Short mmCIF file of C-alpha atoms in Angstrom, two decimals:
data_model
loop_
_atom_site.label_atom_id
_atom_site.label_comp_id
_atom_site.label_asym_id
_atom_site.label_seq_id
_atom_site.Cartn_x
_atom_site.Cartn_y
_atom_site.Cartn_z
CA MET K 288 -4.82 -7.99 78.82
CA ASP K 289 -4.90 -11.68 79.92
CA ALA K 290 -1.53 -13.61 79.57
CA THR K 291 -3.28 -16.23 77.63
CA GLU K 292 -4.05 -13.80 74.81
CA ARG K 293 -1.71 -12.41 72.13
CA MET K 294 -2.11 -9.47 69.81
CA SER K 295 -2.97 -9.75 66.15
CA PRO K 296 -3.57 -7.21 63.43
CA ALA K 297 -7.11 -8.05 63.89
CA GLY K 298 -7.26 -8.01 67.61
CA PRO K 299 -6.52 -10.44 70.57
CA VAL K 300 -6.19 -14.09 69.76
CA PRO K 301 -7.47 -16.44 72.32
CA ALA K 302 -4.91 -18.82 73.80
CA ASP K 303 -7.36 -21.88 73.09
CA SER K 304 -7.12 -21.21 69.22
CA LEU K 305 -3.26 -22.13 69.42
CA PRO K 306 -2.09 -25.57 68.74
CA ALA K 307 -2.09 -27.78 71.77
CA GLY K 308 1.20 -27.35 73.62
CA ALA K 309 2.17 -24.20 71.81
CA ASP K 310 3.57 -21.47 74.13
CA PRO K 311 1.63 -18.31 73.46
CA ALA K 312 5.02 -16.31 73.83
CA ASP K 313 6.46 -18.05 71.09
CA ALA K 314 3.82 -16.88 68.61
CA SER K 315 5.19 -14.34 66.24
CA PRO K 316 3.10 -11.23 65.69
CA THR K 317 4.42 -11.21 62.07
CA ALA K 318 3.59 -14.94 61.29
CA GLN K 319 1.84 -15.03 57.86
CA ASP K 320 -0.05 -17.75 55.74
CA PRO K 321 2.76 -19.57 53.72
CA ALA K 322 0.85 -18.61 50.45
CA GLU K 323 0.79 -15.03 51.55
CA ALA K 324 4.57 -15.32 52.47
CA ASP K 325 5.47 -16.58 48.96
CA ARG K 326 3.44 -13.73 47.41
CA ALA K 327 5.09 -11.08 49.60
CA ASP K 328 8.73 -12.61 48.88
CA GLN K 329 8.04 -12.63 45.22
CA ASP K 330 9.94 -10.13 43.03
CA PRO K 331 7.31 -8.11 40.88
CA ALA K 332 9.72 -8.49 37.92
CA ASP K 333 9.45 -12.36 38.26
CA ALA K 334 5.66 -12.27 37.85
CA ASP K 335 4.23 -14.21 35.09
CA PRO K 336 3.02 -11.81 32.39
CA THR K 337 0.19 -14.29 31.57
CA ASP K 338 -1.31 -13.64 35.12
CA ARG K 339 -1.76 -9.85 34.32
CA ASP K 340 -5.11 -8.52 34.07
CA PRO K 341 -5.58 -7.69 30.27
CA ALA K 342 -6.69 -4.34 31.11
CA GLU K 343 -3.39 -3.74 32.95
CA ALA K 344 -1.31 -4.53 29.67
CA ASP K 345 1.56 -2.20 28.99
CA PRO K 346 0.82 -0.13 25.90
CA ALA K 347 4.41 -0.02 25.13
CA ASP K 348 4.26 -3.73 24.21
CA ASP K 349 1.83 -2.90 21.42
CA GLY K 350 4.03 -0.13 20.20
CA ARG K 351 7.11 -2.35 20.14
CA ARG K 352 5.16 -4.92 18.15
CA GLY K 353 3.91 -2.46 15.79
CA GLY K 354 7.54 -1.03 15.40
CA ARG K 355 8.66 -4.42 14.47
CA LEU K 356 5.95 -5.04 11.84
CA VAL K 357 6.91 -1.64 10.30
CA GLY K 358 10.56 -2.62 10.49
CA LEU K 359 9.77 -5.85 8.89
CA ALA K 360 7.86 -4.18 6.06
CA LEU K 361 10.75 -1.76 5.45
CA ALA K 362 13.33 -4.45 5.59
CA CYS K 363 11.87 -6.19 2.38
CA HIS K 364 13.14 -2.99 0.19
CA PRO K 365 9.50 -2.14 -0.66
CA GLY K 366 10.26 0.36 -3.30
CA PRO K 367 12.14 -1.96 -5.65
CA ALA K 368 9.76 -4.95 -4.69
CA LEU K 369 6.62 -2.87 -5.59
CA ALA K 370 8.30 -1.61 -8.80
CA VAL K 371 9.24 -4.97 -10.14
CA THR K 372 5.91 -6.34 -9.03
CA ALA K 373 3.98 -3.52 -10.85
CA LEU K 374 6.11 -4.19 -14.06
CA ALA K 375 5.12 -7.79 -13.92
CA CYS K 376 1.52 -6.83 -13.37
CA ALA K 377 1.50 -4.33 -16.22
CA LEU K 378 3.16 -6.84 -18.58
CA SER K 379 0.64 -9.59 -17.72
CA PHE K 380 -2.36 -7.43 -18.35
CA GLY K 381 -1.00 -5.87 -21.34
CA SER K 382 -0.33 -9.19 -22.76
CA GLY K 383 -3.83 -10.35 -22.57
CA LEU K 384 -3.07 -12.98 -19.65
CA GLY K 385 -6.55 -12.16 -18.04
CA GLY K 386 -7.32 -11.05 -14.56
CA PRO K 387 -6.95 -14.56 -12.66
CA ARG K 388 -3.64 -15.61 -14.43
CA SER K 389 -2.32 -12.07 -14.21
CA ALA K 390 -2.99 -12.08 -10.51
CA LEU K 391 -1.22 -15.44 -10.19
CA VAL K 392 1.88 -14.14 -11.95
CA THR K 393 1.93 -10.87 -9.96
CA ALA K 394 1.63 -12.87 -6.75
CA ALA K 395 4.46 -15.24 -7.66
CA VAL K 396 6.62 -12.21 -8.63
CA LEU K 397 5.82 -10.33 -5.29
CA THR K 398 6.53 -13.31 -3.09
CA GLY K 399 9.82 -13.69 -4.90
CA GLN K 400 10.70 -10.04 -4.53
CA LEU K 401 9.87 -10.13 -0.75
CA SER K 402 12.05 -13.20 -0.19
CA VAL K 403 14.95 -11.49 -1.94
CA GLY K 404 14.47 -8.06 -0.15
CA TRP K 405 14.24 -9.72 3.33
CA CYS K 406 17.41 -11.93 2.36
CA ASN K 407 19.33 -8.89 1.44
CA ASP K 408 18.64 -7.14 4.70
CA ALA K 409 19.19 -10.02 6.98
CA TYR K 410 22.38 -11.25 5.25
CA ASP K 411 23.97 -7.65 5.44
CA ALA K 412 22.57 -6.83 8.97
CA ARG K 413 25.85 -7.12 10.78
CA ARG K 414 27.90 -5.33 8.04
CA ASP K 415 25.28 -2.50 7.92
CA ALA K 416 25.37 -2.23 11.78
CA GLN K 417 29.22 -1.90 11.67
CA ALA K 418 29.05 0.75 9.04
CA GLY K 419 26.51 2.72 10.83
CA ARG K 420 24.03 2.86 8.12
CA ARG K 421 20.72 4.23 8.78
CA GLY K 422 17.26 3.09 7.61
CA LYS K 423 18.30 -0.65 7.89
CA PRO K 424 15.77 -2.36 10.28
CA ALA K 425 17.64 -5.50 10.65
CA SER K 426 20.85 -3.87 11.76
CA ASP K 427 19.48 -0.80 13.97
CA GLY K 428 17.52 -3.09 16.13
CA THR K 429 13.98 -2.35 14.91
CA VAL K 430 13.44 -6.09 14.10
CA GLY K 431 15.73 -9.05 14.58
CA ALA K 432 17.72 -10.47 11.81
CA GLY K 433 16.23 -13.90 12.81
CA ALA K 434 12.86 -12.63 12.17
CA VAL K 435 13.91 -11.15 8.85
CA TRP K 436 15.47 -14.43 7.79
CA ALA K 437 12.23 -16.32 8.79
CA ALA K 438 10.19 -13.91 6.73
CA ALA K 439 12.47 -14.57 3.63
CA ALA K 440 12.13 -18.19 4.04
CA THR K 441 8.41 -17.89 4.32
CA ALA K 442 8.10 -15.69 1.29
CA LEU K 443 10.34 -18.17 -0.72
CA ALA K 444 8.24 -21.02 0.27
CA GLY K 445 5.20 -19.36 -0.98
CA CYS K 446 6.77 -18.18 -4.10
CA VAL K 447 7.59 -21.96 -5.21
CA PRO K 448 4.01 -23.20 -5.60
CA LEU K 449 2.73 -19.74 -7.14
CA SER K 450 5.39 -19.72 -9.50
CA LEU K 451 4.93 -23.37 -10.80
CA ALA K 452 1.01 -22.60 -10.84
CA CYS K 453 1.75 -20.27 -13.74
CA GLY K 454 3.06 -23.26 -15.68
CA THR K 455 6.07 -25.63 -15.36
CA LEU K 456 8.23 -23.74 -17.67
CA ALA K 457 7.17 -20.40 -16.75
CA GLY K 458 7.52 -21.34 -12.92
CA THR K 459 11.06 -22.80 -13.65
CA VAL K 460 12.12 -19.59 -15.29
CA HIS K 461 10.88 -17.41 -12.44
CA LEU K 462 12.39 -19.60 -9.80
CA ALA K 463 15.70 -19.51 -11.59
CA ALA K 464 15.50 -15.78 -11.61
CA VAL K 465 14.85 -15.63 -7.87
CA ALA K 466 17.61 -18.08 -7.23
CA ALA K 467 19.98 -15.66 -9.14
CA ALA K 468 18.67 -12.80 -6.96
CA TRP K 469 19.53 -14.68 -3.72
CA LEU K 470 22.94 -15.54 -5.18
CA TYR K 471 23.47 -11.86 -5.66
CA ASN K 472 22.77 -11.21 -1.97
CA LEU K 473 24.91 -14.02 -0.64
CA ARG K 474 27.82 -13.86 -2.95
CA LEU K 475 27.90 -11.89 -6.36
CA LYS K 476 26.98 -8.53 -4.73
CA ALA K 477 30.69 -7.97 -3.88
CA THR K 478 32.09 -9.26 -7.23
CA ALA K 479 32.41 -7.95 -10.71
CA LEU K 480 29.52 -10.07 -11.70
CA SER K 481 27.14 -8.22 -9.68
CA TRP K 482 25.22 -7.12 -12.59
CA LEU K 483 24.50 -10.75 -13.78
CA PRO K 484 21.53 -11.50 -11.35
CA TYR K 485 19.82 -8.22 -12.45
CA VAL K 486 20.19 -8.90 -16.01
CA ALA K 487 18.79 -12.50 -15.52
CA GLY K 488 15.81 -11.41 -13.40
CA PHE K 489 14.65 -8.51 -15.60
CA GLY K 490 15.11 -10.57 -18.78
CA ALA K 491 13.19 -13.23 -17.13
CA LEU K 492 10.02 -11.15 -16.51
CA PRO K 493 8.73 -10.88 -20.18
CA ALA K 494 9.54 -14.44 -20.66
CA VAL K 495 7.75 -15.58 -17.70
CA VAL K 496 4.59 -13.64 -18.82
CA ALA K 497 4.85 -14.97 -22.44
CA LEU K 498 5.19 -18.52 -21.23
CA ALA K 499 2.13 -18.22 -18.73
CA LEU K 500 0.01 -17.48 -21.77
CA PRO K 501 -2.10 -20.23 -23.14
CA GLY K 502 -0.05 -22.77 -25.22
CA GLY K 503 3.10 -21.25 -23.71
CA PRO K 504 4.42 -19.16 -26.66
CA ALA K 505 8.07 -18.38 -26.87
CA PRO K 506 8.83 -14.80 -25.81
CA ARG K 507 10.03 -12.48 -28.24
CA TRP K 508 13.63 -12.19 -28.22
CA TRP K 509 13.73 -8.22 -28.17
CA THR K 510 11.54 -8.06 -25.14
CA VAL K 511 13.90 -10.48 -23.26
CA ALA K 512 16.96 -8.39 -24.49
CA ALA K 513 15.37 -5.19 -23.42
CA GLY K 514 14.39 -6.43 -20.07
CA ALA K 515 18.02 -7.65 -19.62
CA LEU K 516 19.31 -4.12 -20.50
CA LEU K 517 16.84 -2.52 -18.18
CA GLY K 518 18.08 -4.88 -15.48
CA PHE K 519 21.63 -3.77 -16.05
CA ALA K 520 20.63 -0.01 -15.83
CA ALA K 521 18.61 -0.85 -12.55
CA HIS K 522 21.75 -2.37 -10.92
CA LEU K 523 23.67 0.71 -11.65
CA ALA K 524 20.91 3.20 -10.61
CA ASP K 525 20.26 1.12 -7.39
CA THR K 526 23.83 1.16 -6.29
CA LEU K 527 24.86 4.58 -7.28
CA PRO K 528 23.60 6.36 -4.18
CA ASP K 529 25.47 3.72 -1.83
CA ILE K 530 28.83 3.43 -3.76
CA ALA K 531 30.77 5.27 -1.02
CA ALA K 532 29.22 3.46 1.85
CA ASP K 533 29.48 0.06 0.05
CA ARG K 534 33.17 0.70 -0.76
CA ALA K 535 33.79 1.32 2.94
CA ALA K 536 32.00 -1.94 4.01
CA GLY K 537 34.32 -3.93 1.44
CA ILE K 538 31.82 -4.21 -1.41
CA ARG K 539 33.42 -4.33 -4.64
CA GLY K 540 30.72 -5.01 -7.20
CA LEU K 541 30.79 -3.59 -10.83
CA PRO K 542 29.43 -0.12 -9.96
CA HIS K 543 31.98 0.23 -6.88
CA ARG K 544 34.90 -0.70 -9.38
CA LEU K 545 33.76 1.93 -11.95
CA GLY K 546 33.14 4.65 -9.29
CA ASP K 547 30.69 7.18 -8.95
CA ARG K 548 31.62 9.14 -12.06
CA GLY K 549 31.92 6.10 -14.13
CA THR K 550 28.68 4.78 -13.14
CA ARG K 551 26.84 7.90 -13.90
CA LEU K 552 28.37 8.09 -17.34
CA LEU K 553 27.34 4.35 -18.02
CA LEU K 554 23.89 4.43 -16.52
CA PRO K 555 21.99 6.04 -19.57
CA LEU K 556 23.69 3.83 -22.13
CA PRO K 557 21.90 0.50 -21.35
CA LEU K 558 18.69 2.40 -21.24
CA LEU K 559 19.45 3.79 -24.95
CA ALA K 560 20.24 0.42 -25.87
CA ALA K 561 16.93 -1.07 -24.57
CA THR K 562 15.13 1.67 -26.42
CA ALA K 563 16.79 0.88 -29.64
CA VAL K 564 16.17 -2.98 -29.20
CA LEU K 565 12.56 -2.35 -28.67
CA ALA K 566 12.23 0.32 -31.48
CA LEU K 567 14.15 -1.57 -34.12
CA GLY K 568 13.74 -5.26 -32.95
CA PRO K 569 10.24 -6.09 -34.22
CA PRO K 570 10.21 -7.11 -38.02
CA GLU K 571 7.83 -4.18 -38.65
CA PRO K 572 9.20 -0.98 -40.02
CA LEU K 573 10.23 1.66 -37.63
CA ASP K 574 7.02 3.74 -36.76
CA ALA K 575 6.69 7.25 -35.30
CA GLY K 576 6.44 6.15 -31.83
CA GLY K 577 9.58 4.03 -31.91
CA ALA K 578 11.48 7.03 -33.61
CA ALA K 579 10.29 9.47 -31.04
CA ALA K 580 11.33 7.07 -28.25
CA LEU K 581 14.84 6.77 -29.73
CA ALA K 582 15.20 10.57 -30.01
CA TRP K 583 14.05 11.15 -26.39
CA ALA K 584 16.37 8.20 -25.00
CA GLY K 585 19.29 9.71 -27.06
CA ALA K 586 18.68 13.18 -25.68
CA ALA K 587 18.51 11.89 -22.15
CA ALA K 588 21.45 9.82 -22.57
CA LEU K 589 23.59 12.89 -23.50
CA THR K 590 21.94 15.27 -21.11
CA GLY K 591 22.07 13.41 -17.85
CA PRO K 592 26.10 13.07 -17.66
CA ALA K 593 26.34 16.64 -19.03
CA LEU K 594 24.47 17.91 -16.14
CA GLY K 595 26.16 15.51 -13.61
CA ARG K 596 28.81 17.98 -12.38
CA ARG K 597 26.05 20.50 -11.31
CA TRP K 598 23.28 18.01 -10.30
CA ARG K 599 24.49 14.74 -8.87
CA LYS K 600 21.25 12.98 -9.34
CA ALA K 601 21.06 14.05 -13.19
CA ALA K 602 22.05 10.93 -14.62
CA LEU K 603 19.69 9.05 -12.44
CA ALA K 604 16.70 11.22 -13.45
CA ALA K 605 17.54 10.81 -16.99
CA ALA K 606 17.68 7.12 -16.52
CA VAL K 607 14.22 7.08 -14.85
CA ALA K 608 12.95 9.14 -17.76
CA VAL K 609 14.19 6.75 -20.42
CA ALA K 610 13.07 3.69 -18.38
CA ALA K 611 9.52 5.02 -18.65
CA VAL K 612 9.78 5.30 -22.17
CA ASP K 613 11.13 1.71 -22.64
CA LEU K 614 8.53 0.34 -20.54
CA ALA K 615 5.77 1.93 -22.70
CA LEU K 616 7.42 0.53 -25.73
CA LEU K 617 7.62 -2.96 -23.91
CA LEU K 618 4.01 -2.83 -23.17
CA VAL K 619 3.14 -1.58 -26.68
CA ARG K 620 5.33 -4.36 -28.51
CA GLY K 621 4.03 -7.26 -26.40
CA VAL K 622 6.25 -10.11 -24.90
CA ALA K 623 5.12 -13.23 -26.97
CA ALA K 624 5.73 -14.23 -30.52
CA GLY K 625 2.69 -13.77 -32.53
#
């Protein structure tokens, strides 16, 4: 090989292709184009993900996003949120509010319930993580607490115009109930007044539906009273399964102060009282339906606690049975003054 030539990966490089004055011996066989050198030195982990071919996207990213969406859905406490929303929807249609108006009330209640559920999970995330509670997406890493707070704020922002669109007074009553629920999450949950937001929230539902009717008629007092009693019972039933874990986390609401046994014994009583109010409150004489409901509620109120030693969930099952009767009576009796 001639001395004026050097080797390259592609073959000999003539000396006349080198810069003037360059010594062929100084040419490095490993010399690279600067752009190629930068690419060679780049750490694959530092590569911009936006430069990737869409066909090369990691399927795990979609899985994580899907998991976060599922976690966000579970963090809103879907069971209670849907139950309260369904109750509002049933009351709206049962009161003759009409399709569009009923849909508006239902949407307002749904957004309010979503905001309350997300607020609850986000606020309790650290405490739930320390207690090792399962099934809490904001505390087990399924979804970040910040994302849950953002969802709560977004739902609350949507709840305001939807509520006021139902009527100024109806919207104000509903927003006051939502505010009471947020107050429960942020302060009252761990106090002896833990029952108060439930009473206010459930008592407000028939009032909101009545005030959303044309002309905004006043709600019937017995429907509001029955709703409040159902709310008190809902608080006891909702807290009952978590009394031990909540106590360990330092929560001292009314059910926690009563204890497991005291809460089970008390639970059927507000439901029985709600049945009595709905059956005896209207000015019309007690009919066969009201009498049957009272008999059923009384039997369940006595049977639930009696079976509590053999079946821990007996009182809760009895409460659900009585609640179904109370809701039926509430729908039959109507929510607005005639």
